[in-house]
PDB file of N, CA, C and O in Angstrom:
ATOM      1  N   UNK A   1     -31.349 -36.177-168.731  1.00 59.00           N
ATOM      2  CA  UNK A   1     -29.916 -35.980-168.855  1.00 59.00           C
ATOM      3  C   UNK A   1     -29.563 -35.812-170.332  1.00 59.00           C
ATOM      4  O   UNK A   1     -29.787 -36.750-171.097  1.00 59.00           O
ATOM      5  N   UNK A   2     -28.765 -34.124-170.997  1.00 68.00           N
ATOM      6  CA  UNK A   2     -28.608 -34.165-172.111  1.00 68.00           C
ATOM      7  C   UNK A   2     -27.008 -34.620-172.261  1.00 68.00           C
ATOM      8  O   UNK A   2     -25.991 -34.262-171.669  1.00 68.00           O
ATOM      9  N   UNK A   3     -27.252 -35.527-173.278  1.00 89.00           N
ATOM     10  CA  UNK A   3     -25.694 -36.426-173.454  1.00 89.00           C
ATOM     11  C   UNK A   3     -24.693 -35.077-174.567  1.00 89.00           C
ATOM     12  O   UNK A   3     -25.144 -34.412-175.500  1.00 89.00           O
ATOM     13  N   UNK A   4     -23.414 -35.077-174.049  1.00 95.00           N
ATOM     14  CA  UNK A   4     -22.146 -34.246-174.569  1.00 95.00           C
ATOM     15  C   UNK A   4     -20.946 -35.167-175.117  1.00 95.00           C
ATOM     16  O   UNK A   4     -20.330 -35.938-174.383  1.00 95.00           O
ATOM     17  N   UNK A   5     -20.722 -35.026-176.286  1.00 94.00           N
ATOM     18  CA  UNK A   5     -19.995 -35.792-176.712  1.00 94.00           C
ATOM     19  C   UNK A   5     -18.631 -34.825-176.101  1.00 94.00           C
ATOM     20  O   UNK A   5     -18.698 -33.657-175.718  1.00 94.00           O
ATOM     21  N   UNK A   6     -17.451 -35.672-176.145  1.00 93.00           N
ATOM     22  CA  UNK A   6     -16.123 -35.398-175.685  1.00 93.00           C
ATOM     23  C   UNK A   6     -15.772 -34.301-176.449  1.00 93.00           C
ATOM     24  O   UNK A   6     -14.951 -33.503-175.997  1.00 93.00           O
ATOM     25  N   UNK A   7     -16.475 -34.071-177.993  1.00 95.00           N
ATOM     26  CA  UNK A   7     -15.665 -32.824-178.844  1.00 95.00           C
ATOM     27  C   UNK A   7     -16.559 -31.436-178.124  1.00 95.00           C
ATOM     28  O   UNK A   7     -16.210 -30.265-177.970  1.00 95.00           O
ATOM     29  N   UNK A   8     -17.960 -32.221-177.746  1.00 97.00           N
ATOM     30  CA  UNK A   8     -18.556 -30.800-177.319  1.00 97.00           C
ATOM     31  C   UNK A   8     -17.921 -30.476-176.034  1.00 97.00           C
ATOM     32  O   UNK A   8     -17.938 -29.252-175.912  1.00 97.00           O
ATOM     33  N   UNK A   9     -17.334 -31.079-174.960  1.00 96.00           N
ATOM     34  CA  UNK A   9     -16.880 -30.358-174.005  1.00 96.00           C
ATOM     35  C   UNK A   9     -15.142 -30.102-173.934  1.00 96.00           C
ATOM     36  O   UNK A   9     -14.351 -29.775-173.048  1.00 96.00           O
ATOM     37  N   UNK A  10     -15.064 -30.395-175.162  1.00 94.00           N
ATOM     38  CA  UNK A  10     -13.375 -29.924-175.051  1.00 94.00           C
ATOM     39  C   UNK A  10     -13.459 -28.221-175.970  1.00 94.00           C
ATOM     40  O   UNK A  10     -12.695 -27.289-175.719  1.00 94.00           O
ATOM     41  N   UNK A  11     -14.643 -28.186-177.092  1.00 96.00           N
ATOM     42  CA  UNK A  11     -15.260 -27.263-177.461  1.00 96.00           C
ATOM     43  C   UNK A  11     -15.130 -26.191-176.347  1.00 96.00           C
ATOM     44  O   UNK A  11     -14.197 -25.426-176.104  1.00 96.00           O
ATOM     45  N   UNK A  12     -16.451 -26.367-175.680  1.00 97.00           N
ATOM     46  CA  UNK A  12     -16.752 -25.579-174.063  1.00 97.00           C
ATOM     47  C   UNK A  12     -15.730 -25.000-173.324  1.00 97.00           C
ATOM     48  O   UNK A  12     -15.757 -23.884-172.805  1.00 97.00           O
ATOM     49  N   UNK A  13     -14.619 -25.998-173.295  1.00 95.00           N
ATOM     50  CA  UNK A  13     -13.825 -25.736-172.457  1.00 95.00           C
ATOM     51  C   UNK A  13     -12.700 -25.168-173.356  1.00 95.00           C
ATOM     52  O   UNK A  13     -11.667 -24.932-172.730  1.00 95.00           O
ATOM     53  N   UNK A  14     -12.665 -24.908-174.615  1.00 94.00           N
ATOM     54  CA  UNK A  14     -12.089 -23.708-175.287  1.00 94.00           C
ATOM     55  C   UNK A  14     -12.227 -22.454-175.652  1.00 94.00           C
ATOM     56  O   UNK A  14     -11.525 -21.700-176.324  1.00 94.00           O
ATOM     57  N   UNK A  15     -13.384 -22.321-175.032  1.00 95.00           N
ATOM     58  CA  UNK A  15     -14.617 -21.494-175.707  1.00 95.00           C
ATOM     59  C   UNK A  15     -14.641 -21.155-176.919  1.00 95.00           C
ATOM     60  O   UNK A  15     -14.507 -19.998-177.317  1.00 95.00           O
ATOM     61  N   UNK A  16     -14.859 -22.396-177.791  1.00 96.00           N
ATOM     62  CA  UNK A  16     -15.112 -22.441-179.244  1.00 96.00           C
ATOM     63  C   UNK A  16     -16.596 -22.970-179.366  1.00 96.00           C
ATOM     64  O   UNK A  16     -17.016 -22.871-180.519  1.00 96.00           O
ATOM     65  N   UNK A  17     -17.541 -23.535-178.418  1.00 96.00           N
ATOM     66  CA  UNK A  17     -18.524 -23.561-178.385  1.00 96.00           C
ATOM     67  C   UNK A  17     -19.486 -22.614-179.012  1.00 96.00           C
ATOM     68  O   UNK A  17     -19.251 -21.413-178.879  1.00 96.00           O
ATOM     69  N   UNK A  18     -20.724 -23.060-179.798  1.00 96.00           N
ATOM     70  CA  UNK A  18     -21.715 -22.148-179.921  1.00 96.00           C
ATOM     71  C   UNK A  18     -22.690 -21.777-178.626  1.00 96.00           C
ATOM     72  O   UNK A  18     -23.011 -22.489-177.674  1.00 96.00           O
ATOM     73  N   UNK A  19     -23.075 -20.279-178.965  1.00 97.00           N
ATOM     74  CA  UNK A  19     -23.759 -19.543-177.364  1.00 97.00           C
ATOM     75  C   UNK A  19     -24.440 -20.668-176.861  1.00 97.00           C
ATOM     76  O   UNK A  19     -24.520 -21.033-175.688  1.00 97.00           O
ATOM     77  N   UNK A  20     -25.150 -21.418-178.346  1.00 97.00           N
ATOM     78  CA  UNK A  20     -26.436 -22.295-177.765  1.00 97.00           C
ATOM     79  C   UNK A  20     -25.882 -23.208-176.569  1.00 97.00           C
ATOM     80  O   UNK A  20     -26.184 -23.074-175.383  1.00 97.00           O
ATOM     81  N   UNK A  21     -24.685 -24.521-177.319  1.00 96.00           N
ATOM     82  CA  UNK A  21     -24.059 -25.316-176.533  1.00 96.00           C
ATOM     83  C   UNK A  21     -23.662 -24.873-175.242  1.00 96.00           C
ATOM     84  O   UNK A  21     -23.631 -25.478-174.170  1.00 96.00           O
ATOM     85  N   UNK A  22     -23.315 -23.503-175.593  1.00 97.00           N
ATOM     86  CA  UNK A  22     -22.631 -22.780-174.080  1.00 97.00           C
ATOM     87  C   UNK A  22     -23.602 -22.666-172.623  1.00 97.00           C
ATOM     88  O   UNK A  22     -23.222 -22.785-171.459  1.00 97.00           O
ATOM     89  N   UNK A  23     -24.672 -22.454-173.033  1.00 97.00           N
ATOM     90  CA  UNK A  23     -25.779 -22.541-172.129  1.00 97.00           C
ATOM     91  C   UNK A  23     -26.530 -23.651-172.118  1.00 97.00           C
ATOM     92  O   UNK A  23     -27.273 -23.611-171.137  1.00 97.00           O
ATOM     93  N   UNK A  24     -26.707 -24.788-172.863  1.00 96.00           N
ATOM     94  CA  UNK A  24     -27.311 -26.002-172.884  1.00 96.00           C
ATOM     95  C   UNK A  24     -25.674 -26.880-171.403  1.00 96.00           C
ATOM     96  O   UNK A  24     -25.938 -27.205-170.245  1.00 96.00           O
ATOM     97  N   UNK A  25     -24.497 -26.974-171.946  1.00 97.00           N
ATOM     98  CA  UNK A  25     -23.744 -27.167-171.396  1.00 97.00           C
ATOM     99  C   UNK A  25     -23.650 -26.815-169.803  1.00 97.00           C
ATOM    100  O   UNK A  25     -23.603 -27.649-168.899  1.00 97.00           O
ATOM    101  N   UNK A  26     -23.636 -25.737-169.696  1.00 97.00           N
ATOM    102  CA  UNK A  26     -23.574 -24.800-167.925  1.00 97.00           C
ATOM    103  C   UNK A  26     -25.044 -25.186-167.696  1.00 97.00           C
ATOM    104  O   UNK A  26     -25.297 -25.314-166.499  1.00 97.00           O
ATOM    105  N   UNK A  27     -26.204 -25.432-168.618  1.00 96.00           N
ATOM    106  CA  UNK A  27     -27.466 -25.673-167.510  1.00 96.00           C
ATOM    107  C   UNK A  27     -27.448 -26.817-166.737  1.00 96.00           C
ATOM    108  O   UNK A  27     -27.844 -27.030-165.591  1.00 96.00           O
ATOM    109  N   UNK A  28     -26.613 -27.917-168.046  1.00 96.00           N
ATOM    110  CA  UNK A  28     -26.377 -29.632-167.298  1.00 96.00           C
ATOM    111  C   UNK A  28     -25.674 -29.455-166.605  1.00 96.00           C
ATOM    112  O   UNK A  28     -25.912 -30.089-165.577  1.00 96.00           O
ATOM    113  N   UNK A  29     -24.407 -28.602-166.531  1.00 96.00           N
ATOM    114  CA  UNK A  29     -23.679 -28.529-165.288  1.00 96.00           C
ATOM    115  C   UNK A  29     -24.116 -28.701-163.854  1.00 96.00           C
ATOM    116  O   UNK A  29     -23.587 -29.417-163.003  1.00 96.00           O
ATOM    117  N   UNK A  30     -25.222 -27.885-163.727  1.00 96.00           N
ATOM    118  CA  UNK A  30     -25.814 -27.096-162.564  1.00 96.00           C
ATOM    119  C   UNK A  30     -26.192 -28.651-161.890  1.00 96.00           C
ATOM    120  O   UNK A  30     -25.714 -29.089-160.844  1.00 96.00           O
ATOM    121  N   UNK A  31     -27.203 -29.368-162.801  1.00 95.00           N
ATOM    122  CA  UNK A  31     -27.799 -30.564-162.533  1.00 95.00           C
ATOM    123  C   UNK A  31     -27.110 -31.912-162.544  1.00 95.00           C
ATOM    124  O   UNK A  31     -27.404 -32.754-161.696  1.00 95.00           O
ATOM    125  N   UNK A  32     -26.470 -32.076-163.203  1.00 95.00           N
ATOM    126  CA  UNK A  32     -25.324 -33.358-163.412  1.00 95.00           C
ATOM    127  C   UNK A  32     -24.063 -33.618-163.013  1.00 95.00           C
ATOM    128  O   UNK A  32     -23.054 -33.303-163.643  1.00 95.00           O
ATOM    129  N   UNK A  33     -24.110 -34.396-161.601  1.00 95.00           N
ATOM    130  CA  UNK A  33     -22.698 -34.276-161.382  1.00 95.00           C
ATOM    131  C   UNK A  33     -21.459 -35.198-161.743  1.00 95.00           C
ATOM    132  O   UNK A  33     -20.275 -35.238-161.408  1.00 95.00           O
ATOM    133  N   UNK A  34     -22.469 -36.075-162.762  1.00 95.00           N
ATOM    134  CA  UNK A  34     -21.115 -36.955-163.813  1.00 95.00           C
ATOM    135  C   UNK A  34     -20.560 -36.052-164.897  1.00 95.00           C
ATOM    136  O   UNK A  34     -19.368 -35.949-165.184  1.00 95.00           O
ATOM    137  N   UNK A  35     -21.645 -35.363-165.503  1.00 96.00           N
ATOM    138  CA  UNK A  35     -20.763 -34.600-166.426  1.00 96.00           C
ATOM    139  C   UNK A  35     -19.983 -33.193-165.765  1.00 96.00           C
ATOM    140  O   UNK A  35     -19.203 -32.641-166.541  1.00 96.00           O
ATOM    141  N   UNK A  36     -20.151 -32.516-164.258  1.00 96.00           N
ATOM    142  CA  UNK A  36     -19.257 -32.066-164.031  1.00 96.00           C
ATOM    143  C   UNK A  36     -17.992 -32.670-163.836  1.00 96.00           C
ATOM    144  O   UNK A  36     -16.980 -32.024-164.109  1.00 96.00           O
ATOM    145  N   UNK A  37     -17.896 -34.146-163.277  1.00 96.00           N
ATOM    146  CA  UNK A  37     -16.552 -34.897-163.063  1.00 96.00           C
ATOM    147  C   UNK A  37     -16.080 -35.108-164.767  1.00 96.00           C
ATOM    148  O   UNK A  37     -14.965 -34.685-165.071  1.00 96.00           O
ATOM    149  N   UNK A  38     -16.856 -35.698-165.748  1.00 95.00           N
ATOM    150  CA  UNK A  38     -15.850 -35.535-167.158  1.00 95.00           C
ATOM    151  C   UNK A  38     -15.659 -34.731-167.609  1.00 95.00           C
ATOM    152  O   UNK A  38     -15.177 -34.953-168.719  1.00 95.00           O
ATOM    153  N   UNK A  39     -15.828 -33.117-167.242  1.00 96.00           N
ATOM    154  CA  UNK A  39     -15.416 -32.127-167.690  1.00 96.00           C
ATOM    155  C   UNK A  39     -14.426 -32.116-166.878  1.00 96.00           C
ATOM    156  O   UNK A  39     -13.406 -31.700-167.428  1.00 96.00           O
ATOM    157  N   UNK A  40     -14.259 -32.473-165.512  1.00 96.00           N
ATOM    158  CA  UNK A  40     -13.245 -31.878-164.784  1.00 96.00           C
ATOM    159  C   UNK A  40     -11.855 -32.808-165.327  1.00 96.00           C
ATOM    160  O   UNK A  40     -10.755 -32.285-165.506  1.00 96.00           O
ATOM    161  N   UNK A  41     -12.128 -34.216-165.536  1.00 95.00           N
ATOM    162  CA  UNK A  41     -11.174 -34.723-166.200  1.00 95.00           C
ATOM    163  C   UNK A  41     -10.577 -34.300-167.217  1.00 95.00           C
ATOM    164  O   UNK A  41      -9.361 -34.475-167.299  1.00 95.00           O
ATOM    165  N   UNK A  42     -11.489 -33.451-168.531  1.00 94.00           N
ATOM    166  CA  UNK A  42     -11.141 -32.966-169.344  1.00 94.00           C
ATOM    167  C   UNK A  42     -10.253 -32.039-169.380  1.00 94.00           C
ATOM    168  O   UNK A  42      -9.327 -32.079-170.190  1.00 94.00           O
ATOM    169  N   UNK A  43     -10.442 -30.859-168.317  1.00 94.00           N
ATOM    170  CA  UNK A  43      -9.630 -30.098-167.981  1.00 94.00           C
ATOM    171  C   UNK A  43      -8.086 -30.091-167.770  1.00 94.00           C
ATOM    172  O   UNK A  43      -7.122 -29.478-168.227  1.00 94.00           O
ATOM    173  N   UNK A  44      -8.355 -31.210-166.725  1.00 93.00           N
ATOM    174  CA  UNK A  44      -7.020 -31.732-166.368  1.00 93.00           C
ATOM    175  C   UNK A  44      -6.120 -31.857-167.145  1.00 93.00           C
ATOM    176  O   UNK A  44      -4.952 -31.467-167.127  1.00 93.00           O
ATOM    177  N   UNK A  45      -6.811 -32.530-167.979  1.00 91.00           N
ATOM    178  CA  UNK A  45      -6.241 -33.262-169.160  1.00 91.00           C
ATOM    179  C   UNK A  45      -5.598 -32.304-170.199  1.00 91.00           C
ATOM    180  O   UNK A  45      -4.577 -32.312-170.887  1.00 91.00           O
ATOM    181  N   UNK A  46      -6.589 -31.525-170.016  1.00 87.00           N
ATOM    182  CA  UNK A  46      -6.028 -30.569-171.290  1.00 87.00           C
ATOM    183  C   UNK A  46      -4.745 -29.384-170.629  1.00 87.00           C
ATOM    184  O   UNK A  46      -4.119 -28.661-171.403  1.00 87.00           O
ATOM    185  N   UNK A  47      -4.544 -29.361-169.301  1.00 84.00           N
ATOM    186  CA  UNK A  47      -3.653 -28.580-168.302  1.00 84.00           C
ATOM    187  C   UNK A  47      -2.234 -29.191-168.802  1.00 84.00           C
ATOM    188  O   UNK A  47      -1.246 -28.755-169.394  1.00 84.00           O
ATOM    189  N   UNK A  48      -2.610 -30.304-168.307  1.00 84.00           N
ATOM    190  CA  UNK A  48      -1.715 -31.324-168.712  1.00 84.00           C
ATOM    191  C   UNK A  48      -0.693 -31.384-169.626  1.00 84.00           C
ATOM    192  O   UNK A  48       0.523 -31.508-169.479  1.00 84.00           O
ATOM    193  N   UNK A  49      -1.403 -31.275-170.612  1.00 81.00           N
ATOM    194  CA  UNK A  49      -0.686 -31.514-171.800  1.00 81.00           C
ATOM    195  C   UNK A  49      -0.458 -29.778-172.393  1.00 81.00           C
ATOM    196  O   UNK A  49       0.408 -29.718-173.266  1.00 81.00           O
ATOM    197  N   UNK A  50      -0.898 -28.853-172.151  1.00 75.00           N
ATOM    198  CA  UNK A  50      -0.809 -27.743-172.170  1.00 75.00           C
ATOM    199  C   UNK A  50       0.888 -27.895-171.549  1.00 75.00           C
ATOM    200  O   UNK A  50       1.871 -27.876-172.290  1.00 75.00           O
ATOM    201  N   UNK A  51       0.945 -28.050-169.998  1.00 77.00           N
ATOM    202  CA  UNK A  51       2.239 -27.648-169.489  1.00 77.00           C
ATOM    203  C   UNK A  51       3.284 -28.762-170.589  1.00 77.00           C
ATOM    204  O   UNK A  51       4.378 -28.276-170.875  1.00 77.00           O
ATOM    205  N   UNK A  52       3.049 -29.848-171.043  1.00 82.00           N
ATOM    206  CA  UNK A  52       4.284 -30.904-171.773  1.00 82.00           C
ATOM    207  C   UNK A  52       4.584 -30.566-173.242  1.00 82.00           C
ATOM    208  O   UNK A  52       5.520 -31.110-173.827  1.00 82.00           O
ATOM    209  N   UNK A  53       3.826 -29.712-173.803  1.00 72.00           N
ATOM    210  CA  UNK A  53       3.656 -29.480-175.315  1.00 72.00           C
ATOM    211  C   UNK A  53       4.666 -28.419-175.397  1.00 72.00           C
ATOM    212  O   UNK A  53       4.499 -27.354-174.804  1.00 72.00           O
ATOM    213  N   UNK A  54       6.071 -28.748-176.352  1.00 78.00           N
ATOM    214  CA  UNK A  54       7.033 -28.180-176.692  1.00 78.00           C
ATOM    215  C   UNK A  54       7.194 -27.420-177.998  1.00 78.00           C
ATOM    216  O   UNK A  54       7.194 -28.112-179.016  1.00 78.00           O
ATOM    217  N   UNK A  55       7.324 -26.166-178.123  1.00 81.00           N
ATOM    218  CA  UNK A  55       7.597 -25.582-179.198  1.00 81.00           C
ATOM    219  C   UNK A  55       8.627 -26.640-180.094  1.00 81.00           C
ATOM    220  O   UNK A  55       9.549 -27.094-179.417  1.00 81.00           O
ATOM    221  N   UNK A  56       8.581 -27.098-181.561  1.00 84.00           N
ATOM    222  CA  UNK A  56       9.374 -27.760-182.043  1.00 84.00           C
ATOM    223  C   UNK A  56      10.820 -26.932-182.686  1.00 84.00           C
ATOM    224  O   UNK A  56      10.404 -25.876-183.162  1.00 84.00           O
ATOM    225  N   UNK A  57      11.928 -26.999-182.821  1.00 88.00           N
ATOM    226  CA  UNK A  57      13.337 -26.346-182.912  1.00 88.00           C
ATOM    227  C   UNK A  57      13.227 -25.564-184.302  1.00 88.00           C
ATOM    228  O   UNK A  57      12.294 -25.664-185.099  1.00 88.00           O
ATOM    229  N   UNK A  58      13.938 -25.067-184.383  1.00 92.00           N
ATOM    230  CA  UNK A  58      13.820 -24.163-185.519  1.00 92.00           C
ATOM    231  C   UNK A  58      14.268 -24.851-186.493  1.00 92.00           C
ATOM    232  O   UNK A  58      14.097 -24.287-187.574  1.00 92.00           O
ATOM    233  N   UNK A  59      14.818 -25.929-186.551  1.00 93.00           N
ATOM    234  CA  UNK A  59      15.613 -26.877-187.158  1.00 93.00           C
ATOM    235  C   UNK A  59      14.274 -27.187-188.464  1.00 93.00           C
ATOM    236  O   UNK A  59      14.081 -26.819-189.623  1.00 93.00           O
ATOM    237  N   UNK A  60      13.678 -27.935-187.613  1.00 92.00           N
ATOM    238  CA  UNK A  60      12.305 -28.487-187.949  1.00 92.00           C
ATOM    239  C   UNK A  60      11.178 -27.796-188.412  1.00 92.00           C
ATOM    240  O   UNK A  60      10.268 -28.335-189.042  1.00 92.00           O
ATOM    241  N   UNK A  61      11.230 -26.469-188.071  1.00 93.00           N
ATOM    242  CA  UNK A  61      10.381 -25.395-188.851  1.00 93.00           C
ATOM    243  C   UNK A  61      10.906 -24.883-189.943  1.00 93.00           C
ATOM    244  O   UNK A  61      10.202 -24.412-190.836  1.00 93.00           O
ATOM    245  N   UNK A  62      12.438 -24.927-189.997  1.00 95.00           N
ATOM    246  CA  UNK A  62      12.734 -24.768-191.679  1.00 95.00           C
ATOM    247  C   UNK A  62      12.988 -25.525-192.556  1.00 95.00           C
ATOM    248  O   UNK A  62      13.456 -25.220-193.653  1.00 95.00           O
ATOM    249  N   UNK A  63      12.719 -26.555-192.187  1.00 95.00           N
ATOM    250  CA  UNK A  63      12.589 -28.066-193.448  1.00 95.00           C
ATOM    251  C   UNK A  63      11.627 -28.008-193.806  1.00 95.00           C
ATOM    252  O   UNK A  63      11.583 -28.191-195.022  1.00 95.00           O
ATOM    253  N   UNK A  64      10.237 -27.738-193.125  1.00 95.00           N
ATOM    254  CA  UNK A  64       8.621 -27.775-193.399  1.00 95.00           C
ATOM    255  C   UNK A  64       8.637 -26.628-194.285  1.00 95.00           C
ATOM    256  O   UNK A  64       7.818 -26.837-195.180  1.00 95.00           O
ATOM    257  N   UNK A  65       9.241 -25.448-194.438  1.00 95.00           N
ATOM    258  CA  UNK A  65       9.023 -24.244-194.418  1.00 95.00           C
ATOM    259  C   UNK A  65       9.456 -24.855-196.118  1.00 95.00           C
ATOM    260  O   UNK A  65       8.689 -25.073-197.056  1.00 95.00           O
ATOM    261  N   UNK A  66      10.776 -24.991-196.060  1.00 94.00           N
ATOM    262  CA  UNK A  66      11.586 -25.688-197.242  1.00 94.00           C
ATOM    263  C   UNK A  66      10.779 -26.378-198.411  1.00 94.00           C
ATOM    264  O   UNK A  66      10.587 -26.185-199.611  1.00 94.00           O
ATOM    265  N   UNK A  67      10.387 -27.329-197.388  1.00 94.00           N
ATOM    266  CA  UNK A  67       9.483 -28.353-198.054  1.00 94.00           C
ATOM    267  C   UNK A  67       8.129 -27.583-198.865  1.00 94.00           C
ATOM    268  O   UNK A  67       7.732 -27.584-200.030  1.00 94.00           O
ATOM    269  N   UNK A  68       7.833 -27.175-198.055  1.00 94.00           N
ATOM    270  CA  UNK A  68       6.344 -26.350-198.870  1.00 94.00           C
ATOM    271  C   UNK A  68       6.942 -25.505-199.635  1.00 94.00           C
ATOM    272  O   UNK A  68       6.008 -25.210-200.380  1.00 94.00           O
ATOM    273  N   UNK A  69       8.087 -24.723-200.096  1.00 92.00           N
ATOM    274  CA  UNK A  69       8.151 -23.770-201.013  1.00 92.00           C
ATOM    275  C   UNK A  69       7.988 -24.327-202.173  1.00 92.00           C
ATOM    276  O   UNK A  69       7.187 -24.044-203.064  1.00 92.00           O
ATOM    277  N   UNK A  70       9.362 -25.714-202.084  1.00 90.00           N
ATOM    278  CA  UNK A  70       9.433 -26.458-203.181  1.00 90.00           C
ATOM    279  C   UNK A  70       8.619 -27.266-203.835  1.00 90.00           C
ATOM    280  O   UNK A  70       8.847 -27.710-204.960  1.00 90.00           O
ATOM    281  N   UNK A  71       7.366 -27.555-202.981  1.00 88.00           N
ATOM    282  CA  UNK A  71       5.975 -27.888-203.468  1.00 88.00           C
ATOM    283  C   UNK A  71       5.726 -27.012-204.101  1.00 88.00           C
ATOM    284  O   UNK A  71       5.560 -27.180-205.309  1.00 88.00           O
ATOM    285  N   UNK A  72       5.610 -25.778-203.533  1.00 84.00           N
ATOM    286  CA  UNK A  72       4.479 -24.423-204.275  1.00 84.00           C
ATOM    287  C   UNK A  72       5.252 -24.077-205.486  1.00 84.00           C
ATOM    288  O   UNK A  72       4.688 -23.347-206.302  1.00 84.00           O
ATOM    289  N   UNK A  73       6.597 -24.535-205.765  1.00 80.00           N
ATOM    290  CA  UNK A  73       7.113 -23.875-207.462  1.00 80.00           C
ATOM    291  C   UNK A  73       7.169 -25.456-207.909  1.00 80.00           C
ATOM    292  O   UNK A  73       7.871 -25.591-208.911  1.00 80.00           O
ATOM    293  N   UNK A  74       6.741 -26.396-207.536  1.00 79.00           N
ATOM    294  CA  UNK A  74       6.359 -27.317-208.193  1.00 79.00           C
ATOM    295  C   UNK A  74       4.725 -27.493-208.818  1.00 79.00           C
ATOM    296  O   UNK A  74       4.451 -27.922-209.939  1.00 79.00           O
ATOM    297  N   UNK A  75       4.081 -27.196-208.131  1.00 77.00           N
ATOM    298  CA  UNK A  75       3.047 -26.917-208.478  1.00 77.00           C
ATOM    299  C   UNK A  75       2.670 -25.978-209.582  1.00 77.00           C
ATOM    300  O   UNK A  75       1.700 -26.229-210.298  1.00 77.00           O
ATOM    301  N   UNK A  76       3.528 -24.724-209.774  1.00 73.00           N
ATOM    302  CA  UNK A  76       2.756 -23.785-210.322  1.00 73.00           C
ATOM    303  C   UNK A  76       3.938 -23.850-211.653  1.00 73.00           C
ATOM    304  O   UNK A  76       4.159 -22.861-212.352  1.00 73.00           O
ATOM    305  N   UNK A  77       4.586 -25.092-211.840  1.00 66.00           N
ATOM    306  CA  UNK A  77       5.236 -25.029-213.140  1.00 66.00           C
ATOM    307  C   UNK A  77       4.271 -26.018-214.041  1.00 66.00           C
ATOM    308  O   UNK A  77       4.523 -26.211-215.230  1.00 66.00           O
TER     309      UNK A  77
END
């Protein structure tokens, strides 16, 4: 049994994985049916929070926006 840490299968399941992981990953699949259930949790999980995750107001994107200018001509004086 090859052990997957939680970053490698949230990786996988972004497909930000390397080819290697990608096929080391789907071979344990085939054979392991605990790490198909914590991937499937993973999934969920990540569905999840996919559907609750709110664009933040525009309010709040131009204070940040604000904020970093006045860094960047602070910086470069």
């Amino acid at each position: 049994m090859t052990l997957f840490t939680p970053e490698d299968l949230l990786r996988y399941l972004y497909k930000e994985s390397s080819p290697e992981l990608t096929v080391a990953i789907e071979a344990a699949l085939k054979e392991d049916w605990m790490l198909r259930e914590r991937l499937e949790i993973l999934r969920s999980s990540t569905n999840e929070l996919d559907a609750i995750v709110v664009s933040p107001r525009m309010e709040v994107i131009q204070r940040v926006m604000n904020y970093a200018r006045k860094e960047a001509v602070q910086e470069s004086v």
